[in-house]
XYZ file of C-alpha atoms in Angstrom:
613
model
C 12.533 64.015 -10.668
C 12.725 62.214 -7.061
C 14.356 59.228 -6.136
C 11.986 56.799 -6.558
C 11.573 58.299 -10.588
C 13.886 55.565 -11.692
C 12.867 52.433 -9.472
C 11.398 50.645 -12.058
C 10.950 49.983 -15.877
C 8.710 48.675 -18.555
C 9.343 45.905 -21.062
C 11.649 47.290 -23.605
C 11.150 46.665 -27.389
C 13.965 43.335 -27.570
C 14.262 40.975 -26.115
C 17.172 41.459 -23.388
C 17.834 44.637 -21.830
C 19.839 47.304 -23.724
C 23.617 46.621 -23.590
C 24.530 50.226 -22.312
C 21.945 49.695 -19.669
C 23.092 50.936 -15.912
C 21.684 49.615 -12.655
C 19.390 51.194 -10.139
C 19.431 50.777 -6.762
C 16.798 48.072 -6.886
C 18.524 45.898 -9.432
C 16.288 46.855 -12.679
C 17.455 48.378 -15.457
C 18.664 52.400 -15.831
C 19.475 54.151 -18.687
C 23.321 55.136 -19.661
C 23.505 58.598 -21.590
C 21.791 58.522 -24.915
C 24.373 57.951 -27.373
C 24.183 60.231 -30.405
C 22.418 57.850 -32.682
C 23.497 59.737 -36.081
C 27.015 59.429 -35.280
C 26.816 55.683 -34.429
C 24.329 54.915 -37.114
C 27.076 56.837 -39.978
C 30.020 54.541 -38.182
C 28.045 51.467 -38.456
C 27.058 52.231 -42.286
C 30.671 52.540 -42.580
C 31.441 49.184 -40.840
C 28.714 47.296 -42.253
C 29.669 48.515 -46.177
C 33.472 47.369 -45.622
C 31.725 44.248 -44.561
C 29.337 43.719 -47.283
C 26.211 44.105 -44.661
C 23.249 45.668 -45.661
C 23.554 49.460 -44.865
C 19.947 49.140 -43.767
C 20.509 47.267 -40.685
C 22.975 50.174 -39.472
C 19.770 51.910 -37.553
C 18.535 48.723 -36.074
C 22.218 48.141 -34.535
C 22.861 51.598 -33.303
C 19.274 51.956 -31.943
C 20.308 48.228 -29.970
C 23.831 48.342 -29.504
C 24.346 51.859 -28.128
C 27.379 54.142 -27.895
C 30.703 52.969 -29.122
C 28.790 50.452 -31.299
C 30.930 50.100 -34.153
C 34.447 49.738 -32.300
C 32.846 47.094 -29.963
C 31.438 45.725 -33.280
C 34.876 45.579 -34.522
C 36.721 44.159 -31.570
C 33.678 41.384 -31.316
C 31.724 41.324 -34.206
C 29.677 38.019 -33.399
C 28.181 41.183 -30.886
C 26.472 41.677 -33.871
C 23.659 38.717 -32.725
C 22.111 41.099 -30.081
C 20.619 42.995 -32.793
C 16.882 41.411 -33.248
C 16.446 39.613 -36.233
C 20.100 38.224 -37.119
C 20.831 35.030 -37.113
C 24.154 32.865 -36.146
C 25.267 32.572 -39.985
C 25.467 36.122 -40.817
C 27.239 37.368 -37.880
C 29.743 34.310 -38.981
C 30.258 36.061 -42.160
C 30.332 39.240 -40.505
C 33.383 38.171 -38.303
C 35.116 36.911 -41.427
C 34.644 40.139 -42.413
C 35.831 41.547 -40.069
C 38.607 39.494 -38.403
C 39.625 37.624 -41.557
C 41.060 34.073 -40.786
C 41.145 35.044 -37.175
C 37.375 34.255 -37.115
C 37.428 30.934 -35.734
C 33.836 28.277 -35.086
C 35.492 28.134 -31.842
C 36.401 31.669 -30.611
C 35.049 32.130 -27.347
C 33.605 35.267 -28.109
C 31.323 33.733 -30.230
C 30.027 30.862 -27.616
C 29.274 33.589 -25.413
C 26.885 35.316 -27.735
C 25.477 32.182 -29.109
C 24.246 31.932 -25.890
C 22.506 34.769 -25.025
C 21.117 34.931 -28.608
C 19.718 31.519 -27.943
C 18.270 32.383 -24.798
C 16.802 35.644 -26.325
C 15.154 33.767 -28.867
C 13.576 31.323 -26.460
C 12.640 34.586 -24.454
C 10.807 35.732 -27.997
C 8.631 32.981 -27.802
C 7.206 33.694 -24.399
C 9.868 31.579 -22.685
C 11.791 33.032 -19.267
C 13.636 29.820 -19.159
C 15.177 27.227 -20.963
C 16.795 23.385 -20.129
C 20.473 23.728 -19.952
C 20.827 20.774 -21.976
C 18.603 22.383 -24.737
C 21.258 25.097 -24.687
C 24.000 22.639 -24.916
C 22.970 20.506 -27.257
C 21.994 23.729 -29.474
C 25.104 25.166 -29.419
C 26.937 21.893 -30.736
C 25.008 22.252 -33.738
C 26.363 25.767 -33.990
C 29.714 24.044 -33.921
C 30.605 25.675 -30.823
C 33.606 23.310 -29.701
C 33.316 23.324 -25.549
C 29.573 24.271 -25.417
C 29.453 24.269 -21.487
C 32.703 26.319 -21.596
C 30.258 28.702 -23.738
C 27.830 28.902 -21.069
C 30.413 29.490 -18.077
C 31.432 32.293 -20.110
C 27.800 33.994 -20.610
C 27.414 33.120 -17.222
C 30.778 35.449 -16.193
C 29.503 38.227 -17.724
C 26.324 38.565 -15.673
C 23.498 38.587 -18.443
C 22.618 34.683 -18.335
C 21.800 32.952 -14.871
C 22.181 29.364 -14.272
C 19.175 28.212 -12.076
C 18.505 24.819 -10.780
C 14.896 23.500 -9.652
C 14.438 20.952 -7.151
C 12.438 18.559 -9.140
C 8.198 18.337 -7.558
C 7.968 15.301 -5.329
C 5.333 12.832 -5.320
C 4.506 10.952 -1.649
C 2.097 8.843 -3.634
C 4.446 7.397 -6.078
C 7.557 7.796 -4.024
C 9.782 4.408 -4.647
C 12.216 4.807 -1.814
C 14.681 2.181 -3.683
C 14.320 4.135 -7.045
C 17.167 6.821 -7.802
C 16.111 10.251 -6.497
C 15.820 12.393 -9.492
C 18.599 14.950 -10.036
C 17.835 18.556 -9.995
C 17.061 20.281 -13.051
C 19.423 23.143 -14.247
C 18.097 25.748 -16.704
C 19.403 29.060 -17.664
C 17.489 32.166 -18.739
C 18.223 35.633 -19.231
C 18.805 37.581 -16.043
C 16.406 40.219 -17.158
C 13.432 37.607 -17.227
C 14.521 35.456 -14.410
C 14.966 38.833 -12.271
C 11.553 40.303 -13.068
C 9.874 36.554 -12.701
C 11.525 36.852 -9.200
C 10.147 40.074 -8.237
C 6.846 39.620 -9.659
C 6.669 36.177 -7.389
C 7.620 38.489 -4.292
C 5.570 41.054 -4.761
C 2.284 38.868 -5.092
C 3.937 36.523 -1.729
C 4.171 40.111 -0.516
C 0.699 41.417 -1.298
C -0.656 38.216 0.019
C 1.053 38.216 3.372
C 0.211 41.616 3.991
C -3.449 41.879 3.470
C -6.114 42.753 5.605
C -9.767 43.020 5.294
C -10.694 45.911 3.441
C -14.178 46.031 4.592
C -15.549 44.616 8.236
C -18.139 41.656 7.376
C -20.494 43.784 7.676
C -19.920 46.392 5.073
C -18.603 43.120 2.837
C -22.243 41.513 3.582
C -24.218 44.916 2.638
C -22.025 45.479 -0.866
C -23.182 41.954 -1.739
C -26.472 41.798 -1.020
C -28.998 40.653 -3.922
C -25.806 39.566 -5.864
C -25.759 36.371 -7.925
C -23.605 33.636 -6.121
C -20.750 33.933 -8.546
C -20.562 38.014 -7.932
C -20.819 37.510 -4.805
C -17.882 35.320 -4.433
C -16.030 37.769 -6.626
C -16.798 40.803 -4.167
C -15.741 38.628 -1.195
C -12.263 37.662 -2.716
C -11.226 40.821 -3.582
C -12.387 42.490 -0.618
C -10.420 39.625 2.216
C -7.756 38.761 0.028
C -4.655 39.786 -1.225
C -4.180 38.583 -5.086
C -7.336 37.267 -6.442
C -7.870 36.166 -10.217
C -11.492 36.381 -12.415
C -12.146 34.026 -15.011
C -15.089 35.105 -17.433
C -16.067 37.160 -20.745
C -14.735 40.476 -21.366
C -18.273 41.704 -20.921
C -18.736 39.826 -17.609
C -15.318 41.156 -15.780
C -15.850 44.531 -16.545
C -18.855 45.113 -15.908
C -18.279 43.029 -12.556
C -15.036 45.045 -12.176
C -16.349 47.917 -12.419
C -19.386 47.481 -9.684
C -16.886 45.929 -7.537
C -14.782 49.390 -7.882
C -17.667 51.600 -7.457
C -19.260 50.014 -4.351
C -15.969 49.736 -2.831
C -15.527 53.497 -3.359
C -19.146 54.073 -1.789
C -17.795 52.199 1.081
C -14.344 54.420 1.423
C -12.019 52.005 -0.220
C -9.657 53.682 -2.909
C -10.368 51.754 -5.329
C -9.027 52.334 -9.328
C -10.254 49.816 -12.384
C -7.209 49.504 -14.267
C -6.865 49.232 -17.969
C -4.404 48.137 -20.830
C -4.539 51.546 -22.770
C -6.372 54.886 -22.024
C -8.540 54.222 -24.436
C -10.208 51.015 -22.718
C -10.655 53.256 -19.757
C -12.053 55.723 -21.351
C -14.521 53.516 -22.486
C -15.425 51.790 -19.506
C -15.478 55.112 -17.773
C -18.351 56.111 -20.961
C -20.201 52.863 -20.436
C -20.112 53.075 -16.704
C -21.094 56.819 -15.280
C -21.703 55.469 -11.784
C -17.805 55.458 -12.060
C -16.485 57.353 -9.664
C -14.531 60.036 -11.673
C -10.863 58.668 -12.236
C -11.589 55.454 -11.708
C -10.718 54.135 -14.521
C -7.690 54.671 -15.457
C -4.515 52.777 -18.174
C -1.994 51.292 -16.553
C 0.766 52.881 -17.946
C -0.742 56.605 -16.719
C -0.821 54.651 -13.430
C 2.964 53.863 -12.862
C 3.867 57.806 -13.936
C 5.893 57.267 -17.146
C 8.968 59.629 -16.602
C 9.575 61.617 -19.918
C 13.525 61.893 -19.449
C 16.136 62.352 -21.458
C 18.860 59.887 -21.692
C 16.374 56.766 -21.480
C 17.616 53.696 -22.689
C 16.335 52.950 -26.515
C 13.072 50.658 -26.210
C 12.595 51.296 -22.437
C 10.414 53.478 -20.475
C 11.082 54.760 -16.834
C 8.123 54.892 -14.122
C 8.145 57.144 -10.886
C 5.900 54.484 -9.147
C 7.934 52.016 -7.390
C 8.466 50.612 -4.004
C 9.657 53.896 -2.969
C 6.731 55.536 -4.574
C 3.729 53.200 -4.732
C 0.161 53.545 -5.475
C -2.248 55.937 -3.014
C -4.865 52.715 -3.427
C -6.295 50.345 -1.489
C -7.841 48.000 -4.267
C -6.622 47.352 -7.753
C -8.896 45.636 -10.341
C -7.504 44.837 -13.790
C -10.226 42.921 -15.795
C -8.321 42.358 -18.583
C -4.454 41.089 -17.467
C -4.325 38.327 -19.894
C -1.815 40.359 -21.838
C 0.250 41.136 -18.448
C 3.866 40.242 -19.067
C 5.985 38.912 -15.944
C 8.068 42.469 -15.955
C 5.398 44.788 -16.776
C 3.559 42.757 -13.894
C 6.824 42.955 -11.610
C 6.428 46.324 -12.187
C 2.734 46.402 -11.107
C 3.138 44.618 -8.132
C 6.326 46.510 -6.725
C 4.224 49.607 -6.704
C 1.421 48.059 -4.937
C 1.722 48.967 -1.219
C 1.686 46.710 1.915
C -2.020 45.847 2.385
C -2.895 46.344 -1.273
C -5.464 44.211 -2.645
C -4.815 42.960 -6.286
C -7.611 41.354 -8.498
C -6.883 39.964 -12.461
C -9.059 39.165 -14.847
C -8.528 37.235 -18.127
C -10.783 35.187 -20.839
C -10.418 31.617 -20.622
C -8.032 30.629 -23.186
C -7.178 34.128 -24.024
C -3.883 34.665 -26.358
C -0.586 34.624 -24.367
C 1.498 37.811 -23.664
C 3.482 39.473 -26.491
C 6.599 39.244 -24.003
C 7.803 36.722 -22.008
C 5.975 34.789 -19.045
C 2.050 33.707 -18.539
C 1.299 35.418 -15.365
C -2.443 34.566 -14.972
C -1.948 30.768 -15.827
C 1.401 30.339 -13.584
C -0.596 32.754 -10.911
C -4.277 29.886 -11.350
C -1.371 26.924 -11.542
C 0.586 27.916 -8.037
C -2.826 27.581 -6.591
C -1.753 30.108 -3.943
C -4.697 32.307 -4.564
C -8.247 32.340 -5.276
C -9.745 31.650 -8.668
C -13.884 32.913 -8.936
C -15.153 31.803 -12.552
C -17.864 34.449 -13.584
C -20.847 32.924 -14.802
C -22.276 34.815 -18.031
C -24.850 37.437 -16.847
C -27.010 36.971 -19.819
C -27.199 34.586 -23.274
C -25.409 37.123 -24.960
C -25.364 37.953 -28.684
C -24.368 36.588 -32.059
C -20.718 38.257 -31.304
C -20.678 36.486 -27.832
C -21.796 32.992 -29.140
C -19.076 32.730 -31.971
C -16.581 33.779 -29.753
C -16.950 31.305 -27.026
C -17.352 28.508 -29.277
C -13.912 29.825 -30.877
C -12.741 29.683 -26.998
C -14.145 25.601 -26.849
C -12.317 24.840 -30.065
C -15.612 25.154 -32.435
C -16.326 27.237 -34.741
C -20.071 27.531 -35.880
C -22.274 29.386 -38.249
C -24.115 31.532 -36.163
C -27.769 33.485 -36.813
C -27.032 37.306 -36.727
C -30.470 38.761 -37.829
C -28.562 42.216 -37.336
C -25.469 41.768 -39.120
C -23.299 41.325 -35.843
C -21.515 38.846 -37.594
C -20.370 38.826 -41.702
C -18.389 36.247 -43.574
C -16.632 37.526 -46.620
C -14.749 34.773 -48.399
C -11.829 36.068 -50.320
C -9.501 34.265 -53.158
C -6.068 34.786 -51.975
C -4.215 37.233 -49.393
C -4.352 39.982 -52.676
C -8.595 39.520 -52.400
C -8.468 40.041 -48.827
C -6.858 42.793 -48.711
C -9.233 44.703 -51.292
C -12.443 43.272 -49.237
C -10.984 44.023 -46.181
C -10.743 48.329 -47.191
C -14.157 48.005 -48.895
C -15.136 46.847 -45.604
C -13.905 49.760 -43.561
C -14.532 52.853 -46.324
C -17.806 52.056 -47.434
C -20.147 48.678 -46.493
C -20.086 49.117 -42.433
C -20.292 52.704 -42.918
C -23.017 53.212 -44.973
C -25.194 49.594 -44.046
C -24.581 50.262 -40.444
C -23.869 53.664 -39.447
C -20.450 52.826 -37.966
C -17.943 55.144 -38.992
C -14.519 54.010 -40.412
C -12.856 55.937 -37.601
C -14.779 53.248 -35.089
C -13.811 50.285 -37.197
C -10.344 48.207 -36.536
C -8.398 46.032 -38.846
C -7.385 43.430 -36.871
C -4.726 41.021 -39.635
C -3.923 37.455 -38.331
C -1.153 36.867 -40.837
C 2.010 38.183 -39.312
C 3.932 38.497 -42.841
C 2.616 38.569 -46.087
C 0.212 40.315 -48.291
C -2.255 40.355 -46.079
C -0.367 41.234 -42.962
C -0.711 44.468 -40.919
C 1.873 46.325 -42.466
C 0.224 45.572 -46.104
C -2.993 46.275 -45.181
C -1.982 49.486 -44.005
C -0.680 50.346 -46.890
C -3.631 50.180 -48.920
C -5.861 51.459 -45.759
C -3.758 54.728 -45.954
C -3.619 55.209 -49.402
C -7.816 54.815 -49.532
C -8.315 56.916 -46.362
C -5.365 59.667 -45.838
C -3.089 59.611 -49.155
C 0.011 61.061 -48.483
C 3.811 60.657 -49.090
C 4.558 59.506 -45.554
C 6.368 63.182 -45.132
C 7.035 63.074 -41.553
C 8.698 59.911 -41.073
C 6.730 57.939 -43.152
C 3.238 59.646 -41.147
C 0.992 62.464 -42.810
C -1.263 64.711 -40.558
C -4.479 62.104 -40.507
C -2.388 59.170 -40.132
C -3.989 56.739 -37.771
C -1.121 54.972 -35.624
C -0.323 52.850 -32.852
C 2.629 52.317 -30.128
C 4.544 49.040 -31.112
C 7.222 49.653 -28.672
C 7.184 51.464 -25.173
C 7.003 55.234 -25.223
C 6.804 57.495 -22.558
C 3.903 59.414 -23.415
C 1.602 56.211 -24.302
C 1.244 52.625 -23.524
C 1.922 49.547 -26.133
C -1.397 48.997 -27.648
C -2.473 52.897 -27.564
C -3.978 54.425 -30.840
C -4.125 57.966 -31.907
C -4.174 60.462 -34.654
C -1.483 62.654 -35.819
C -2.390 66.162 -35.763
C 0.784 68.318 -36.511
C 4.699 67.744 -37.283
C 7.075 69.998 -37.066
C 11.247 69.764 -35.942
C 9.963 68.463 -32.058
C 8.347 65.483 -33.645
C 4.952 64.341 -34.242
C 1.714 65.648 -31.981
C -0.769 62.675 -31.657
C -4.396 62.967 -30.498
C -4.472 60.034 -27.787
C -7.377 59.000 -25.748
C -6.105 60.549 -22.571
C -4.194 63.950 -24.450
C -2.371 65.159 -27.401
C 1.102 63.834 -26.872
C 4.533 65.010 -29.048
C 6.747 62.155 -29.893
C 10.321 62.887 -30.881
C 11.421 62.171 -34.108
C 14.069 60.158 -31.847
C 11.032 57.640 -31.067
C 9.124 57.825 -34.157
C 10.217 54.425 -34.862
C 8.104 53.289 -31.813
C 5.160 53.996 -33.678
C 3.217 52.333 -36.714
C 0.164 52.902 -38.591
C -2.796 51.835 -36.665
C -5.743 51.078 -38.927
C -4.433 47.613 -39.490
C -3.298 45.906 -36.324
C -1.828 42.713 -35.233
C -3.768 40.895 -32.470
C -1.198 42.016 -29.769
C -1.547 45.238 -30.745
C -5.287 45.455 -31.073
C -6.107 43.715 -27.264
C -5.699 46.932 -25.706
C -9.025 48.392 -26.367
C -12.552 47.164 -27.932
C -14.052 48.285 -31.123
C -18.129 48.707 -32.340
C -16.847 47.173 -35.028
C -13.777 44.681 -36.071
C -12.923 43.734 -39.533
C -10.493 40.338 -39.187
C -8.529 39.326 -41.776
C -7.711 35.279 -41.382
C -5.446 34.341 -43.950
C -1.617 32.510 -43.342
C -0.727 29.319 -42.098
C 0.294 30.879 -37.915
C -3.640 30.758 -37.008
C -4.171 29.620 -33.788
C -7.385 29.195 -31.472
C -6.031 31.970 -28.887
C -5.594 34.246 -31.398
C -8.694 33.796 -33.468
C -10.907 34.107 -30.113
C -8.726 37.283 -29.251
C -9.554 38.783 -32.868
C -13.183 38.021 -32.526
C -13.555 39.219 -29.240
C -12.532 42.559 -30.084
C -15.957 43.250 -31.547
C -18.433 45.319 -29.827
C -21.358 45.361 -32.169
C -20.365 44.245 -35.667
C -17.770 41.479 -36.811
C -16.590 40.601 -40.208
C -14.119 37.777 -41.106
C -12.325 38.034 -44.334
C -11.625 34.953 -45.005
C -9.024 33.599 -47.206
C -7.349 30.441 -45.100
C -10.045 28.362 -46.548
C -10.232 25.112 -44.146
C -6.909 26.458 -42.309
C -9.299 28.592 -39.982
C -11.742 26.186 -38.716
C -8.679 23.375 -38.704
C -6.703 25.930 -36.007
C -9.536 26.611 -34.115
C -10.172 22.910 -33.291
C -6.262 21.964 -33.323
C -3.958 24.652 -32.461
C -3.700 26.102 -28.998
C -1.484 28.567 -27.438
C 2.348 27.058 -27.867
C 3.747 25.808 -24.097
C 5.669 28.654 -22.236
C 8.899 27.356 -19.506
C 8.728 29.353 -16.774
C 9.159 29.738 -13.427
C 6.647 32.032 -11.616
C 4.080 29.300 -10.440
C 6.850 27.350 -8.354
C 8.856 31.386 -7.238
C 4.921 31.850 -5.775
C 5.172 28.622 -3.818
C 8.315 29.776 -2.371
């Protein structure tokens, strides 16, 4: 592996960078040995059963907490908050446990972990930054005796930075015998505040640096007999640096994809950019005046490094600053699920003189990670924003889901079908509907087989949720006893956390298991995962909206039941859809209530003033 093999990395699975994490020479992350995850896993059952701890969270600590786990467990057990999922109160009883009367409210050990657990809670819910005062005032209901003394200590040890913000300043309501307004201080993990910094330098970078791709000429000829709105669109990307595309999912890719193929015509390398390898392949399908490669996933793109000794829940990428793309024009129609670090990572690799464009829905669901790149990217207004007009009225599918996007949510006429309501009587109802759905009624009334048709479950717990859907999905489809790490041979799955050999979002099938791990059919190869990594993967026939953005489906069954329905995430859902859409619904007046009410939660960050410099 070169030098530049290790230059950057993509978002691990939690949500601050692994604890036995080394740095590279460019400041992100590198992985420390693998530790020997048996061993530590056996020590931590140990630990956890002197404790009283549930023995099953030993895997989920060892997996998190790395080498030496247990003895750094034992000489700070409120350590034990960095593992995802526990909360201050049971790594309290832990440390009485394990330090008897010793374990004191105010032990600095544990102010220093109440802080970055804080912080990487606010980072779970898209945040890269919060108020210092927040933190403060957080921590003194935590009983945490000298909360800023807490925070100087996180500070010390280098994985929380204190940033302060000049406050924006208004000439028009300037009141130059009013108080100036003091500066506001925040704090934020340094892994998010980092990669929000690099992402904001690479795009001042890619802006500074471009050129015309194209004379005006060549520009004027690609253009010619284009609508207005295209035509703005081809101009953009073609003269400027960063450039973002607001419009349908039908609208940017096929715009994306004649902007990449004239641009190719014309000499430009040009690549159309993708979420998984199976979006590409299907936009390469749709598409044959492609040029072949075009399209390609992102992931592919940056050169995953299959190493050993990779830090749990992180992926290495050979394409860097030392090793960037061999492209002249980048077009991603569908960014809206670009994180700030996998997009730090995106832009670092993008040479000098690179020309980026992003796409995204209006009102399309936020990032599973931290940041909101395209809104902080529209709000910096640093770079051009072309709204793509629709290039036809569209279908049933395409009417429902941009009323969803307005806050509506009408019946609409689908003479063909495109569009089913299935009322259900409970989560237990929904379920049932939901695999009648898939194994027999689109199948056999229109000719879409089950293998084409996606589960998407907008409940994220409960008896309708992915993970019980799935369930019943499997045992209807591909019975088995879950031999091979709880997969059979047939087993549809899906990435839930970064792997080397496939993005987040990728689906496959397994074909084979044997002592190397599991061999999965995905769109762009059969891949072996190790039974080391096996926990990266679920079953895929039942997906969770973050999941299930990665690539479109001819047909979409979407189970809406829960009370966490929200207008993004219904119109993300919906919009998965090709041909054929049915809504099991069981949230009774919840749905059309969230669609009207309930918009994507606020996200603190940072990128849209880093931009502005």
């Amino acid at each position: 592996m070169t030098e530049s093999s290790a230059e950057t990395t993509e978002t691990p699975a939690t949500a601050e960078a692994p604890a036995s994490a080394e740095t590279s020479a460019n400041g992100g992350p590198r992985a420390a040995a693998a530790p020997d995850l048996a061993r530590e896993t056996a020590a931590l059952a140990a630990l956890f059963e002197e404790a009283g701890v549930p023995a099953s969270l030993a895997p989920r600590a060892a997996a998190r907490l790395g080498a030496g786990a247990a003895a750094r467990l034992r000489d700070d057990p409120w350590r034990l908050l960095r593992v995802p999922g526990v909360r201050p109160r049971q790594a309290d009883h832990f440390a009485r446990q394990v330090l008897g009367d010793a374990a004191r409210p105010d032990d600095p050990r544990r102010g220093r972990t109440l802080v970055v657990a804080l912080l990487a809670e606010a980072a779970v819910r898209g945040h890269t930054v919060t108020p210092l005062q927040d933190v403060l005032t957080a921590l003194e209901k935590e009983r945490v005796a000298d909360p800023r003394r807490a925070v100087e200590d996180a500070l010390d040890e280098g994985e929380v930075l204190g940033l302060t913000e000049e406050p924006e300043f208004d000439e028009e309501s300037f009141d130059e015998d009013a108080d100036l307004p003091e500066p506001e201080e925040s704090l934020g993990l340094a892994r998010w505040a980092l990669t929000e910094e690099a992402a904001a330098e690479g795009f001042q970078r890619l802006t500074a640096t471009a050129g015309p791709l194209l004379d005006d000429a060549a520009v004027k000829e690609l253009r010619a007999g284009l609508p207005e709105d295209r035509s703005l669109a081809f101009t953009a990307a073609l003269r400027t640096g960063v450039t973002l595309w607001r419009g349908t999912a039908n609208d940017l890719t096929a715009t994306a994809a004649a902007l990449v193929t004239a641009a190719a015509s014309a000499g430009v390398r040009a690549a159309l950019v993708t979420p998984t390898d199976r979006a590409a392949a299907d936009i390469a399908a749709a598409h044959p005046d492609l040029p072949e490669g075009a399209a390609v996933g992102l992931h592919r793109l940056l050169d995953p490094a299959d190493e050993p000794g990779t830090a749990p829940g992180s992926v290495l990428y050979r394409r860097g600053d030392q090793r960037p793309f061999e492209l002249d024009l980048l077009v991603l129609p569908d960014a809206s699920g670009l994180d700030v670090e996998l997009c730090a990572v995106l832009v670092g690799a993008c040479p000098d003189g690179a020309h980026l464009v992003l796409g995204g829905e209006p009102g399309a669901a936020p990032p599973a990670a931290p940041g909101r790149v395209m809104e902080d990217l529209e709000a910096s207004e640093t770079v051009p924003v072309v709204e793509l007009e629709p290039a036809g009225p569209g279908g049933p599918l395409d009417e429902l889901t941009a009323a969803v996007r307005g806050g509506d949510l009408p019946q609409v006429a689908a003479p063909n079908k495109e569009v089913v309501i299935v009322p259900a009587m409970g989560e237990e109802e929904a379920v049932h509907r939901a695999v009648q759905l898939v194994t027999d009624s689109i199948p056999r009334v229109l000719d879409i087989p089950a293998g084409e048709v996606q589960v998407v479950a907008l409940a994220p717990a409960g008896e309708a949720a992915a993970g019980a859907l799935n369930v019943a999905l499997k045992a209807k489809l591909n019975p088995g006893p879950g031999r091979f790490g709880g997969f059979d041979v047939g087993d549809r799955v899906v990435v839930a956390a970064p792997l080397p050999q496939a993005a987040v979002g990728e689906t496959g099938t397994v074909e084979g298991a044997g002592p190397e791990g599991l061999s999965i059919a995905f769109a762009g190869g059969t891949a072996v995962v190790p039974p080391s990594s096996a926990a990266r993967l679920r079953h895929g026939w039942a997906l969770p909206p973050a999941l299930a953005r990665g690539a479109r489906r001819d047909a979409v069954v979407a189970v809406v039941a829960g009370s966490a329905l929200s207008r993004p995430t219904v119109a993300t859902a919906f919009g998965l859809a090709r041909r054929h859409l049915s809504i099991v619904q069981a949230a009774g007046p919840g749905l059309a209530r969230a669609v009207r009410e309930t918009g994507a939660p606020d996200r603190r960050t940072r990128l849209a003033r880093l931009v502005l410099g």
